[in-house]
Amino acid sequence: MKTTGIVRKVDQLGRIAIPAELRRTFGIEIKDPLAIYTDRDRIILKRYEPACIFCGNLDESIESFHGRMICRECREELQQLAMARMS
């Protein structure tokens, strides 16, 4: 892990500001969603990328289906399973 030398305080509402230099470096724009992870004693922020709930695929074929993200391949496989059940 690399230190940036930047220190920020948590405000009264529990927020911290991500410095502009880091937002530019990582391509984080205003209102971009960030996923929050923990790893033992670390808090990790990562730009949120919706992935398929079945296979984790992150490609451009991801679509929302009943509020869940699903890729084209899994959608087609589910359609095939549904058609097989109807037969």
PDB file of N, CA and C in Angstrom:
ATOM      1  N   MET A   1       0.844  -1.163   0.000  1.00  0.00           N
ATOM      2  CA  MET A   1       0.000   0.000   0.000  1.00  0.00           C
ATOM      3  C   MET A   1       0.894   1.231   0.000  1.00  0.00           C
ATOM      4  N   LYS A   2       0.478   2.245  -0.744  1.00  0.00           N
ATOM      5  CA  LYS A   2       1.276   3.449  -0.907  1.00  0.00           C
ATOM      6  C   LYS A   2       0.613   4.605  -0.167  1.00  0.00           C
ATOM      7  N   THR A   3       1.365   5.359   0.605  1.00  0.00           N
ATOM      8  CA  THR A   3       0.812   6.508   1.308  1.00  0.00           C
ATOM      9  C   THR A   3       0.819   7.737   0.406  1.00  0.00           C
ATOM     10  N   THR A   4      -0.203   8.574   0.564  1.00  0.00           N
ATOM     11  CA  THR A   4      -0.286   9.802  -0.230  1.00  0.00           C
ATOM     12  C   THR A   4       0.204  11.005   0.557  1.00  0.00           C
ATOM     13  N   GLY A   5       0.294  10.874   1.877  1.00  0.00           N
ATOM     14  CA  GLY A   5       0.681  11.993   2.721  1.00  0.00           C
ATOM     15  C   GLY A   5      -0.487  12.933   3.001  1.00  0.00           C
ATOM     16  N   ILE A   6      -1.672  12.574   2.522  1.00  0.00           N
ATOM     17  CA  ILE A   6      -2.856  13.406   2.709  1.00  0.00           C
ATOM     18  C   ILE A   6      -3.621  12.890   3.928  1.00  0.00           C
ATOM     19  N   VAL A   7      -4.014  13.794   4.813  1.00  0.00           N
ATOM     20  CA  VAL A   7      -4.786  13.432   5.997  1.00  0.00           C
ATOM     21  C   VAL A   7      -6.066  14.254   5.981  1.00  0.00           C
ATOM     22  N   ARG A   8      -7.185  13.618   6.247  1.00  0.00           N
ATOM     23  CA  ARG A   8      -8.486  14.296   6.312  1.00  0.00           C
ATOM     24  C   ARG A   8      -9.154  13.914   7.620  1.00  0.00           C
ATOM     25  N   LYS A   9      -9.886  14.852   8.217  1.00  0.00           N
ATOM     26  CA  LYS A   9     -10.646  14.577   9.436  1.00  0.00           C
ATOM     27  C   LYS A   9     -12.072  14.207   9.065  1.00  0.00           C
ATOM     28  N   VAL A  10     -12.676  13.383   9.899  1.00  0.00           N
ATOM     29  CA  VAL A  10     -14.082  13.026   9.752  1.00  0.00           C
ATOM     30  C   VAL A  10     -14.896  14.180  10.319  1.00  0.00           C
ATOM     31  N   ASP A  11     -15.919  14.654   9.568  1.00  0.00           N
ATOM     32  CA  ASP A  11     -16.737  15.767  10.067  1.00  0.00           C
ATOM     33  C   ASP A  11     -17.823  15.281  11.019  1.00  0.00           C
ATOM     34  N   GLN A  12     -18.679  16.193  11.500  1.00  0.00           N
ATOM     35  CA  GLN A  12     -19.712  15.845  12.484  1.00  0.00           C
ATOM     36  C   GLN A  12     -20.717  14.833  11.956  1.00  0.00           C
ATOM     37  N   LEU A  13     -20.883  14.744  10.639  1.00  0.00           N
ATOM     38  CA  LEU A  13     -21.822  13.796  10.040  1.00  0.00           C
ATOM     39  C   LEU A  13     -21.150  12.486   9.623  1.00  0.00           C
ATOM     40  N   GLY A  14     -19.867  12.328   9.983  1.00  0.00           N
ATOM     41  CA  GLY A  14     -19.162  11.089   9.669  1.00  0.00           C
ATOM     42  C   GLY A  14     -18.588  11.053   8.262  1.00  0.00           C
ATOM     43  N   ARG A  15     -18.486  12.192   7.615  1.00  0.00           N
ATOM     44  CA  ARG A  15     -18.007  12.240   6.230  1.00  0.00           C
ATOM     45  C   ARG A  15     -16.539  12.625   6.165  1.00  0.00           C
ATOM     46  N   ILE A  16     -15.897  12.210   5.072  1.00  0.00           N
ATOM     47  CA  ILE A  16     -14.561  12.689   4.740  1.00  0.00           C
ATOM     48  C   ILE A  16     -14.593  13.147   3.299  1.00  0.00           C
ATOM     49  N   ALA A  17     -13.748  14.093   2.986  1.00  0.00           N
ATOM     50  CA  ALA A  17     -13.639  14.568   1.602  1.00  0.00           C
ATOM     51  C   ALA A  17     -12.478  13.841   0.925  1.00  0.00           C
ATOM     52  N   ILE A  18     -12.729  13.358  -0.284  1.00  0.00           N
ATOM     53  CA  ILE A  18     -11.662  12.741  -1.071  1.00  0.00           C
ATOM     54  C   ILE A  18     -10.981  13.873  -1.838  1.00  0.00           C
ATOM     55  N   PRO A  19      -9.694  14.061  -1.640  1.00  0.00           N
ATOM     56  CA  PRO A  19      -8.994  15.179  -2.286  1.00  0.00           C
ATOM     57  C   PRO A  19      -9.129  15.149  -3.810  1.00  0.00           C
ATOM     58  N   ALA A  20      -9.204  16.337  -4.394  1.00  0.00           N
ATOM     59  CA  ALA A  20      -9.376  16.483  -5.843  1.00  0.00           C
ATOM     60  C   ALA A  20      -8.285  15.748  -6.619  1.00  0.00           C
ATOM     61  N   GLU A  21      -7.052  15.771  -6.117  1.00  0.00           N
ATOM     62  CA  GLU A  21      -5.952  15.097  -6.831  1.00  0.00           C
ATOM     63  C   GLU A  21      -6.222  13.601  -6.955  1.00  0.00           C
ATOM     64  N   LEU A  22      -6.738  13.007  -5.877  1.00  0.00           N
ATOM     65  CA  LEU A  22      -7.047  11.573  -5.918  1.00  0.00           C
ATOM     66  C   LEU A  22      -8.261  11.288  -6.792  1.00  0.00           C
ATOM     67  N   ARG A  23      -9.279  12.153  -6.738  1.00  0.00           N
ATOM     68  CA  ARG A  23     -10.451  11.951  -7.602  1.00  0.00           C
ATOM     69  C   ARG A  23     -10.049  12.006  -9.066  1.00  0.00           C
ATOM     70  N   ARG A  24      -9.189  12.954  -9.406  1.00  0.00           N
ATOM     71  CA  ARG A  24      -8.710  13.052 -10.807  1.00  0.00           C
ATOM     72  C   ARG A  24      -7.902  11.816 -11.182  1.00  0.00           C
ATOM     73  N   THR A  25      -6.994  11.401 -10.321  1.00  0.00           N
ATOM     74  CA  THR A  25      -6.140  10.239 -10.591  1.00  0.00           C
ATOM     75  C   THR A  25      -6.965   8.981 -10.858  1.00  0.00           C
ATOM     76  N   PHE A  26      -8.035   8.800 -10.077  1.00  0.00           N
ATOM     77  CA  PHE A  26      -8.839   7.583 -10.193  1.00  0.00           C
ATOM     78  C   PHE A  26     -10.116   7.773 -11.008  1.00  0.00           C
ATOM     79  N   GLY A  27     -10.280   8.943 -11.626  1.00  0.00           N
ATOM     80  CA  GLY A  27     -11.424   9.177 -12.500  1.00  0.00           C
ATOM     81  C   GLY A  27     -12.754   9.189 -11.768  1.00  0.00           C
ATOM     82  N   ILE A  28     -12.767   9.679 -10.534  1.00  0.00           N
ATOM     83  CA  ILE A  28     -13.996   9.733  -9.748  1.00  0.00           C
ATOM     84  C   ILE A  28     -14.641  11.095  -9.957  1.00  0.00           C
ATOM     85  N   GLU A  29     -15.859  11.080 -10.468  1.00  0.00           N
ATOM     86  CA  GLU A  29     -16.599  12.305 -10.732  1.00  0.00           C
ATOM     87  C   GLU A  29     -17.630  12.543  -9.642  1.00  0.00           C
ATOM     88  N   ILE A  30     -18.169  13.750  -9.581  1.00  0.00           N
ATOM     89  CA  ILE A  30     -19.226  14.072  -8.623  1.00  0.00           C
ATOM     90  C   ILE A  30     -20.406  13.139  -8.853  1.00  0.00           C
ATOM     91  N   LYS A  31     -20.935  12.600  -7.779  1.00  0.00           N
ATOM     92  CA  LYS A  31     -22.079  11.680  -7.752  1.00  0.00           C
ATOM     93  C   LYS A  31     -21.765  10.276  -8.257  1.00  0.00           C
ATOM     94  N   ASP A  32     -20.497   9.964  -8.539  1.00  0.00           N
ATOM     95  CA  ASP A  32     -20.134   8.581  -8.889  1.00  0.00           C
ATOM     96  C   ASP A  32     -20.359   7.695  -7.670  1.00  0.00           C
ATOM     97  N   PRO A  33     -20.945   6.514  -7.858  1.00  0.00           N
ATOM     98  CA  PRO A  33     -21.108   5.610  -6.722  1.00  0.00           C
ATOM     99  C   PRO A  33     -19.776   4.933  -6.384  1.00  0.00           C
ATOM    100  N   LEU A  34     -19.510   4.788  -5.087  1.00  0.00           N
ATOM    101  CA  LEU A  34     -18.320   4.102  -4.622  1.00  0.00           C
ATOM    102  C   LEU A  34     -18.750   2.923  -3.753  1.00  0.00           C
ATOM    103  N   ALA A  35     -18.120   1.791  -3.959  1.00  0.00           N
ATOM    104  CA  ALA A  35     -18.362   0.626  -3.108  1.00  0.00           C
ATOM    105  C   ALA A  35     -17.400   0.710  -1.926  1.00  0.00           C
ATOM    106  N   ILE A  36     -17.874   0.306  -0.754  1.00  0.00           N
ATOM    107  CA  ILE A  36     -17.059   0.353   0.454  1.00  0.00           C
ATOM    108  C   ILE A  36     -16.811  -1.076   0.927  1.00  0.00           C
ATOM    109  N   TYR A  37     -15.540  -1.434   1.068  1.00  0.00           N
ATOM    110  CA  TYR A  37     -15.133  -2.752   1.518  1.00  0.00           C
ATOM    111  C   TYR A  37     -14.311  -2.612   2.787  1.00  0.00           C
ATOM    112  N   THR A  38     -14.198  -3.674   3.539  1.00  0.00           N
ATOM    113  CA  THR A  38     -13.289  -3.701   4.678  1.00  0.00           C
ATOM    114  C   THR A  38     -12.364  -4.890   4.521  1.00  0.00           C
ATOM    115  N   ASP A  39     -11.157  -4.732   4.993  1.00  0.00           N
ATOM    116  CA  ASP A  39     -10.164  -5.811   5.006  1.00  0.00           C
ATOM    117  C   ASP A  39      -9.409  -5.693   6.322  1.00  0.00           C
ATOM    118  N   ARG A  40      -9.824  -6.500   7.277  1.00  0.00           N
ATOM    119  CA  ARG A  40      -9.293  -6.449   8.642  1.00  0.00           C
ATOM    120  C   ARG A  40      -9.412  -5.039   9.198  1.00  0.00           C
ATOM    121  N   ASP A  41      -8.309  -4.284   9.274  1.00  0.00           N
ATOM    122  CA  ASP A  41      -8.345  -2.948   9.858  1.00  0.00           C
ATOM    123  C   ASP A  41      -8.337  -1.838   8.796  1.00  0.00           C
ATOM    124  N   ARG A  42      -8.723  -2.164   7.572  1.00  0.00           N
ATOM    125  CA  ARG A  42      -8.694  -1.178   6.477  1.00  0.00           C
ATOM    126  C   ARG A  42     -10.090  -0.938   5.927  1.00  0.00           C
ATOM    127  N   ILE A  43     -10.342   0.281   5.522  1.00  0.00           N
ATOM    128  CA  ILE A  43     -11.550   0.625   4.783  1.00  0.00           C
ATOM    129  C   ILE A  43     -11.101   0.922   3.361  1.00  0.00           C
ATOM    130  N   ILE A  44     -11.729   0.265   2.395  1.00  0.00           N
ATOM    131  CA  ILE A  44     -11.329   0.390   0.999  1.00  0.00           C
ATOM    132  C   ILE A  44     -12.482   0.986   0.208  1.00  0.00           C
ATOM    133  N   LEU A  45     -12.208   2.048  -0.535  1.00  0.00           N
ATOM    134  CA  LEU A  45     -13.188   2.654  -1.431  1.00  0.00           C
ATOM    135  C   LEU A  45     -12.828   2.272  -2.849  1.00  0.00           C
ATOM    136  N   LYS A  46     -13.827   1.879  -3.622  1.00  0.00           N
ATOM    137  CA  LYS A  46     -13.600   1.496  -5.013  1.00  0.00           C
ATOM    138  C   LYS A  46     -14.781   1.980  -5.841  1.00  0.00           C
ATOM    139  N   ARG A  47     -14.493   2.461  -7.045  1.00  0.00           N
ATOM    140  CA  ARG A  47     -15.590   2.894  -7.910  1.00  0.00           C
ATOM    141  C   ARG A  47     -16.513   1.703  -8.128  1.00  0.00           C
ATOM    142  N   TYR A  48     -17.805   1.922  -7.912  1.00  0.00           N
ATOM    143  CA  TYR A  48     -18.789   0.849  -8.055  1.00  0.00           C
ATOM    144  C   TYR A  48     -18.977   0.513  -9.520  1.00  0.00           C
ATOM    145  N   GLU A  49     -18.884  -0.747  -9.837  1.00  0.00           N
ATOM    146  CA  GLU A  49     -19.151  -1.240 -11.183  1.00  0.00           C
ATOM    147  C   GLU A  49     -20.176  -2.351 -11.066  1.00  0.00           C
ATOM    148  N   PRO A  50     -21.372  -2.131 -11.623  1.00  0.00           N
ATOM    149  CA  PRO A  50     -22.393  -3.183 -11.504  1.00  0.00           C
ATOM    150  C   PRO A  50     -21.944  -4.450 -12.223  1.00  0.00           C
ATOM    151  N   ALA A  51     -22.122  -5.581 -11.560  1.00  0.00           N
ATOM    152  CA  ALA A  51     -21.717  -6.870 -12.114  1.00  0.00           C
ATOM    153  C   ALA A  51     -22.917  -7.804 -12.134  1.00  0.00           C
ATOM    154  N   CYS A  52     -22.860  -8.790 -12.992  1.00  0.00           N
ATOM    155  CA  CYS A  52     -23.904  -9.810 -13.079  1.00  0.00           C
ATOM    156  C   CYS A  52     -24.010 -10.548 -11.738  1.00  0.00           C
ATOM    157  N   ILE A  53     -25.239 -10.696 -11.242  1.00  0.00           N
ATOM    158  CA  ILE A  53     -25.420 -11.359  -9.950  1.00  0.00           C
ATOM    159  C   ILE A  53     -25.104 -12.847 -10.001  1.00  0.00           C
ATOM    160  N   PHE A  54     -25.090 -13.431 -11.189  1.00  0.00           N
ATOM    161  CA  PHE A  54     -24.828 -14.863 -11.317  1.00  0.00           C
ATOM    162  C   PHE A  54     -23.353 -15.176 -11.538  1.00  0.00           C
ATOM    163  N   CYS A  55     -22.714 -14.482 -12.470  1.00  0.00           N
ATOM    164  CA  CYS A  55     -21.339 -14.845 -12.833  1.00  0.00           C
ATOM    165  C   CYS A  55     -20.304 -13.777 -12.502  1.00  0.00           C
ATOM    166  N   GLY A  56     -20.749 -12.575 -12.112  1.00  0.00           N
ATOM    167  CA  GLY A  56     -19.814 -11.511 -11.791  1.00  0.00           C
ATOM    168  C   GLY A  56     -19.273 -10.771 -12.993  1.00  0.00           C
ATOM    169  N   ASN A  57     -19.772 -11.076 -14.183  1.00  0.00           N
ATOM    170  CA  ASN A  57     -19.334 -10.441 -15.421  1.00  0.00           C
ATOM    171  C   ASN A  57     -19.503  -8.929 -15.315  1.00  0.00           C
ATOM    172  N   LEU A  58     -18.518  -8.166 -15.811  1.00  0.00           N
ATOM    173  CA  LEU A  58     -18.555  -6.702 -15.757  1.00  0.00           C
ATOM    174  C   LEU A  58     -18.662  -6.059 -17.141  1.00  0.00           C
ATOM    175  N   ASP A  59     -18.907  -6.839 -18.188  1.00  0.00           N
ATOM    176  CA  ASP A  59     -18.870  -6.250 -19.533  1.00  0.00           C
ATOM    177  C   ASP A  59     -20.076  -5.362 -19.802  1.00  0.00           C
ATOM    178  N   GLU A  60     -20.096  -4.785 -21.001  1.00  0.00           N
ATOM    179  CA  GLU A  60     -21.141  -3.814 -21.371  1.00  0.00           C
ATOM    180  C   GLU A  60     -22.508  -4.439 -21.606  1.00  0.00           C
ATOM    181  N   SER A  61     -22.627  -5.754 -21.550  1.00  0.00           N
ATOM    182  CA  SER A  61     -23.920  -6.393 -21.793  1.00  0.00           C
ATOM    183  C   SER A  61     -24.780  -6.455 -20.528  1.00  0.00           C
ATOM    184  N   ILE A  62     -24.325  -5.876 -19.434  1.00  0.00           N
ATOM    185  CA  ILE A  62     -25.056  -5.898 -18.164  1.00  0.00           C
ATOM    186  C   ILE A  62     -26.316  -5.049 -18.281  1.00  0.00           C
ATOM    187  N   GLU A  63     -27.447  -5.628 -17.863  1.00  0.00           N
ATOM    188  CA  GLU A  63     -28.731  -4.914 -17.860  1.00  0.00           C
ATOM    189  C   GLU A  63     -29.422  -5.150 -16.533  1.00  0.00           C
ATOM    190  N   SER A  64     -30.309  -4.230 -16.180  1.00  0.00           N
ATOM    191  CA  SER A  64     -31.093  -4.391 -14.965  1.00  0.00           C
ATOM    192  C   SER A  64     -32.328  -5.242 -15.268  1.00  0.00           C
ATOM    193  N   PHE A  65     -32.597  -6.221 -14.409  1.00  0.00           N
ATOM    194  CA  PHE A  65     -33.779  -7.070 -14.535  1.00  0.00           C
ATOM    195  C   PHE A  65     -34.389  -7.190 -13.147  1.00  0.00           C
ATOM    196  N   HIS A  66     -35.544  -6.604 -12.970  1.00  0.00           N
ATOM    197  CA  HIS A  66     -36.223  -6.580 -11.663  1.00  0.00           C
ATOM    198  C   HIS A  66     -35.287  -6.075 -10.562  1.00  0.00           C
ATOM    199  N   GLY A  67     -34.536  -5.013 -10.875  1.00  0.00           N
ATOM    200  CA  GLY A  67     -33.648  -4.394  -9.892  1.00  0.00           C
ATOM    201  C   GLY A  67     -32.336  -5.111  -9.664  1.00  0.00           C
ATOM    202  N   ARG A  68     -32.062  -6.154 -10.436  1.00  0.00           N
ATOM    203  CA  ARG A  68     -30.805  -6.902 -10.316  1.00  0.00           C
ATOM    204  C   ARG A  68     -30.062  -6.823 -11.642  1.00  0.00           C
ATOM    205  N   MET A  69     -28.730  -6.848 -11.570  1.00  0.00           N
ATOM    206  CA  MET A  69     -27.915  -6.770 -12.773  1.00  0.00           C
ATOM    207  C   MET A  69     -27.638  -8.182 -13.286  1.00  0.00           C
ATOM    208  N   ILE A  70     -27.807  -8.359 -14.604  1.00  0.00           N
ATOM    209  CA  ILE A  70     -27.596  -9.666 -15.226  1.00  0.00           C
ATOM    210  C   ILE A  70     -26.965  -9.454 -16.607  1.00  0.00           C
ATOM    211  N   CYS A  71     -26.024 -10.325 -16.981  1.00  0.00           N
ATOM    212  CA  CYS A  71     -25.357 -10.197 -18.283  1.00  0.00           C
ATOM    213  C   CYS A  71     -26.145 -10.957 -19.353  1.00  0.00           C
ATOM    214  N   ARG A  72     -25.803 -10.690 -20.586  1.00  0.00           N
ATOM    215  CA  ARG A  72     -26.487 -11.305 -21.725  1.00  0.00           C
ATOM    216  C   ARG A  72     -26.379 -12.829 -21.687  1.00  0.00           C
ATOM    217  N   GLU A  73     -25.183 -13.333 -21.372  1.00  0.00           N
ATOM    218  CA  GLU A  73     -24.973 -14.775 -21.372  1.00  0.00           C
ATOM    219  C   GLU A  73     -25.861 -15.478 -20.330  1.00  0.00           C
ATOM    220  N   CYS A  74     -25.913 -14.938 -19.125  1.00  0.00           N
ATOM    221  CA  CYS A  74     -26.743 -15.554 -18.080  1.00  0.00           C
ATOM    222  C   CYS A  74     -28.225 -15.401 -18.402  1.00  0.00           C
ATOM    223  N   ARG A  75     -28.606 -14.264 -18.973  1.00  0.00           N
ATOM    224  CA  ARG A  75     -30.005 -14.055 -19.367  1.00  0.00           C
ATOM    225  C   ARG A  75     -30.424 -15.095 -20.399  1.00  0.00           C
ATOM    226  N   GLU A  76     -29.562 -15.338 -21.394  1.00  0.00           N
ATOM    227  CA  GLU A  76     -29.859 -16.339 -22.428  1.00  0.00           C
ATOM    228  C   GLU A  76     -29.933 -17.741 -21.830  1.00  0.00           C
ATOM    229  N   GLU A  77     -29.038 -18.035 -20.882  1.00  0.00           N
ATOM    230  CA  GLU A  77     -29.051 -19.351 -20.246  1.00  0.00           C
ATOM    231  C   GLU A  77     -30.341 -19.545 -19.435  1.00  0.00           C
ATOM    232  N   LEU A  78     -30.781 -18.505 -18.746  1.00  0.00           N
ATOM    233  CA  LEU A  78     -32.035 -18.587 -17.998  1.00  0.00           C
ATOM    234  C   LEU A  78     -33.231 -18.773 -18.933  1.00  0.00           C
ATOM    235  N   GLN A  79     -33.200 -18.101 -20.080  1.00  0.00           N
ATOM    236  CA  GLN A  79     -34.275 -18.258 -21.062  1.00  0.00           C
ATOM    237  C   GLN A  79     -34.316 -19.695 -21.576  1.00  0.00           C
ATOM    238  N   GLN A  80     -33.160 -20.281 -21.827  1.00  0.00           N
ATOM    239  CA  GLN A  80     -33.092 -21.663 -22.293  1.00  0.00           C
ATOM    240  C   GLN A  80     -33.635 -22.614 -21.227  1.00  0.00           C
ATOM    241  N   LEU A  81     -33.296 -22.376 -19.974  1.00  0.00           N
ATOM    242  CA  LEU A  81     -33.809 -23.211 -18.890  1.00  0.00           C
ATOM    243  C   LEU A  81     -35.344 -23.086 -18.789  1.00  0.00           C
ATOM    244  N   ALA A  82     -35.859 -21.883 -18.937  1.00  0.00           N
ATOM    245  CA  ALA A  82     -37.304 -21.658 -18.868  1.00  0.00           C
ATOM    246  C   ALA A  82     -38.012 -22.376 -20.030  1.00  0.00           C
ATOM    247  N   MET A  83     -37.416 -22.294 -21.216  1.00  0.00           N
ATOM    248  CA  MET A  83     -38.001 -22.953 -22.391  1.00  0.00           C
ATOM    249  C   MET A  83     -37.972 -24.477 -22.197  1.00  0.00           C
ATOM    250  N   ALA A  84     -36.908 -25.006 -21.632  1.00  0.00           N
ATOM    251  CA  ALA A  84     -36.798 -26.451 -21.411  1.00  0.00           C
ATOM    252  C   ALA A  84     -37.861 -26.918 -20.399  1.00  0.00           C
ATOM    253  N   ARG A  85     -38.132 -26.105 -19.403  1.00  0.00           N
ATOM    254  CA  ARG A  85     -39.157 -26.473 -18.411  1.00  0.00           C
ATOM    255  C   ARG A  85     -40.554 -26.471 -19.004  1.00  0.00           C
ATOM    256  N   MET A  86     -40.767 -25.594 -19.988  1.00  0.00           N
ATOM    257  CA  MET A  86     -42.076 -25.497 -20.618  1.00  0.00           C
ATOM    258  C   MET A  86     -42.332 -26.634 -21.588  1.00  0.00           C
ATOM    259  N   SER A  87     -41.271 -27.315 -21.996  1.00  0.00           N
ATOM    260  CA  SER A  87     -41.394 -28.416 -22.966  1.00  0.00           C
ATOM    261  C   SER A  87     -41.825 -29.709 -22.326  1.00  0.00           C
TER     262      SER A  87
END
